[in-house]
Amino acid sequence: MMVPLSGFAGEAGEGEVKFAFYSASWQVNTQDLLRVVAFNPLDTAVRIESIDFVDIDVAGGSLELSLDLDVPAGGYAELEMEYVDLLGDGECVSETLAGNWRLVEISNYTLNPSVRNLIIENTESFRIYQCVQTVETRIAEAATGAISEIREWILYHFESLSEQ
């Protein structure tokens, strides 16, 4: 039975449960693990069952990651999983990587430099660039088992020092 959780976005937008993907392989071009970190601001525990990258085509359809990540009420959770290429072949990501930017995070929230504990003394020397794609996030409420499928945005966050 599909029952929307309170406060979740229906059309592509922003869900309440926040998540981000990181991988050292984006910096050093290896096949290091993919790390997923999630925050649940709700007053009930949830399970992020899966995230379907609907804009990334793979054999047989879109790229769907099964996470089964339990996130406590008002808390954080994380997991490491085998590396999966989340870059796809989208124009924005390809052109950005070709433009001397480096991918630092993929998340369903806007990245603010202060979130990453960066102190930017000269704003002319630092830029953040983002590409947007759509995902369908499947979340189950722990107490009731109610399942929501949220169509939301994810942002590919790149950073680069300006050429000055």
Coordinates of C-alpha atoms in Angstrom, one line a residue:
M1 CA 0.0 0.0 0.0
M2 CA 1.4 3.4 -1.0
V3 CA 0.8 6.1 1.6
P4 CA 2.7 9.4 1.4
L5 CA 4.6 10.3 4.5
S6 CA 3.8 13.7 5.9
G7 CA 5.7 16.5 4.3
F8 CA 7.1 14.6 1.4
A9 CA 7.2 16.1 -2.1
G10 CA 5.1 14.5 -4.8
E11 CA 6.3 16.1 -8.0
A12 CA 10.1 16.6 -8.5
G13 CA 11.1 18.8 -5.7
E14 CA 12.7 18.2 -2.3
G15 CA 11.9 15.5 0.1
E16 CA 12.4 15.8 3.9
V17 CA 14.8 13.0 4.3
K18 CA 18.2 14.2 3.1
F19 CA 20.9 12.0 1.6
A20 CA 24.2 12.4 -0.1
F21 CA 26.6 10.1 -2.0
Y22 CA 30.4 10.4 -1.9
S23 CA 33.3 8.5 -3.3
A24 CA 37.0 9.0 -3.3
S25 CA 37.1 7.5 -6.8
W26 CA 35.7 10.8 -8.1
Q27 CA 39.0 12.5 -7.1
V28 CA 41.5 9.8 -7.8
N29 CA 39.8 7.7 -10.5
T30 CA 39.7 4.4 -8.7
Q31 CA 36.9 2.0 -7.9
D32 CA 36.7 2.9 -4.2
L33 CA 33.5 2.3 -2.3
L34 CA 30.4 4.5 -2.6
R35 CA 29.4 6.1 0.7
V36 CA 25.8 7.1 1.4
V37 CA 24.9 9.4 4.3
A38 CA 21.3 10.3 5.3
F39 CA 19.6 12.6 7.8
N40 CA 16.0 12.1 8.9
P41 CA 14.4 15.3 10.5
L42 CA 11.1 13.5 11.0
D43 CA 9.8 12.3 14.4
T44 CA 9.6 8.7 13.2
A45 CA 12.3 6.3 12.0
V46 CA 12.4 5.5 8.3
R47 CA 14.1 3.1 5.9
I48 CA 15.4 4.4 2.6
E49 CA 14.6 1.3 0.5
S50 CA 15.9 2.5 -2.8
I51 CA 16.8 5.4 -5.0
D52 CA 16.1 5.2 -8.7
F53 CA 18.2 7.5 -10.9
V54 CA 15.5 7.8 -13.6
D55 CA 17.7 10.0 -15.8
I56 CA 20.5 7.5 -16.0
D57 CA 19.9 4.7 -18.6
V58 CA 21.4 1.3 -18.1
A59 CA 20.6 -2.0 -19.7
G60 CA 17.0 -2.8 -18.8
G61 CA 15.9 0.6 -17.7
S62 CA 17.1 3.2 -15.2
L63 CA 19.8 2.9 -12.5
E64 CA 18.2 1.8 -9.2
L65 CA 20.2 1.4 -6.0
S66 CA 18.7 -0.8 -3.3
L67 CA 19.9 0.7 0.0
D68 CA 17.7 -0.6 2.8
L69 CA 19.2 2.1 5.0
D70 CA 17.5 2.5 8.4
V71 CA 17.6 6.2 9.5
P72 CA 16.5 6.9 13.1
A73 CA 14.0 9.7 13.9
G74 CA 16.0 13.0 14.1
G75 CA 19.2 11.2 13.3
Y76 CA 21.8 10.2 10.8
A77 CA 22.8 6.9 9.2
E78 CA 25.4 5.8 6.7
L79 CA 26.5 2.9 4.7
E80 CA 29.3 2.0 2.3
M81 CA 28.5 0.0 -0.8
E82 CA 30.3 -1.3 -3.9
Y83 CA 31.1 1.5 -6.3
V84 CA 28.3 2.3 -8.8
D85 CA 28.8 4.9 -11.6
L86 CA 26.3 7.6 -10.8
L87 CA 27.6 10.0 -13.4
G88 CA 25.6 8.8 -16.4
D89 CA 26.1 10.3 -19.8
G90 CA 24.1 13.6 -19.2
E91 CA 25.4 16.7 -21.0
C92 CA 25.7 18.8 -17.9
V93 CA 27.8 16.3 -16.0
S94 CA 30.0 15.5 -19.0
E95 CA 30.7 19.1 -19.9
T96 CA 31.3 20.1 -16.3
L97 CA 33.9 17.3 -15.8
A98 CA 35.6 18.3 -19.1
G99 CA 35.8 21.9 -17.8
N100 CA 38.3 21.1 -15.0
W101 CA 35.7 20.7 -12.2
R102 CA 35.8 17.9 -9.8
L103 CA 32.7 16.1 -8.4
V104 CA 32.5 16.2 -4.6
E105 CA 29.0 15.1 -3.8
I106 CA 25.7 14.0 -5.2
S107 CA 22.7 14.9 -2.9
N108 CA 19.1 15.9 -2.7
Y109 CA 19.9 19.2 -1.0
T110 CA 21.7 22.4 -2.0
L111 CA 25.3 22.4 -1.0
N112 CA 26.5 25.3 1.0
P113 CA 30.3 25.6 1.5
S114 CA 29.8 26.0 5.2
V115 CA 28.2 22.5 5.3
R116 CA 31.5 21.0 4.3
N117 CA 33.4 23.1 6.9
L118 CA 35.0 25.2 4.2
I119 CA 36.1 28.7 5.2
I120 CA 36.2 30.8 2.1
E121 CA 38.3 33.8 2.6
N122 CA 38.3 34.9 -1.1
T123 CA 35.0 34.2 -2.8
E124 CA 36.6 35.0 -6.2
S125 CA 38.8 31.9 -5.9
F126 CA 36.1 29.3 -5.3
R127 CA 33.1 28.3 -7.2
I128 CA 30.4 25.6 -6.7
Y129 CA 28.6 24.3 -9.8
Q130 CA 25.6 22.0 -9.8
C131 CA 23.9 19.7 -12.3
V132 CA 20.3 18.5 -11.7
Q133 CA 18.8 15.1 -12.3
T134 CA 15.6 13.4 -11.1
V135 CA 15.4 10.4 -8.8
E136 CA 12.5 8.4 -7.3
T137 CA 13.2 7.7 -3.6
R138 CA 11.3 4.8 -2.0
I139 CA 11.0 5.3 1.8
A140 CA 9.2 3.2 4.4
E141 CA 8.0 4.5 7.7
A142 CA 9.4 2.2 10.4
A143 CA 6.4 2.3 12.8
T144 CA 3.6 1.7 10.3
G145 CA 5.3 0.2 7.2
A146 CA 3.7 3.0 5.1
I147 CA 5.7 3.4 1.9
S148 CA 6.2 6.6 -0.1
E149 CA 7.8 7.1 -3.5
I150 CA 9.1 10.6 -3.8
R151 CA 10.1 12.1 -7.1
E152 CA 12.7 14.6 -6.3
W153 CA 15.8 16.3 -7.5
I154 CA 19.4 15.4 -6.9
L155 CA 22.2 17.8 -7.4
Y156 CA 25.7 16.9 -8.7
H157 CA 28.0 19.3 -6.8
F158 CA 31.3 20.2 -8.4
E159 CA 34.0 22.5 -7.1
S160 CA 36.9 24.3 -8.7
L161 CA 39.4 27.0 -8.1
S162 CA 39.0 29.9 -10.5
E163 CA 41.7 30.5 -13.1
Q164 CA 43.0 33.9 -12.0

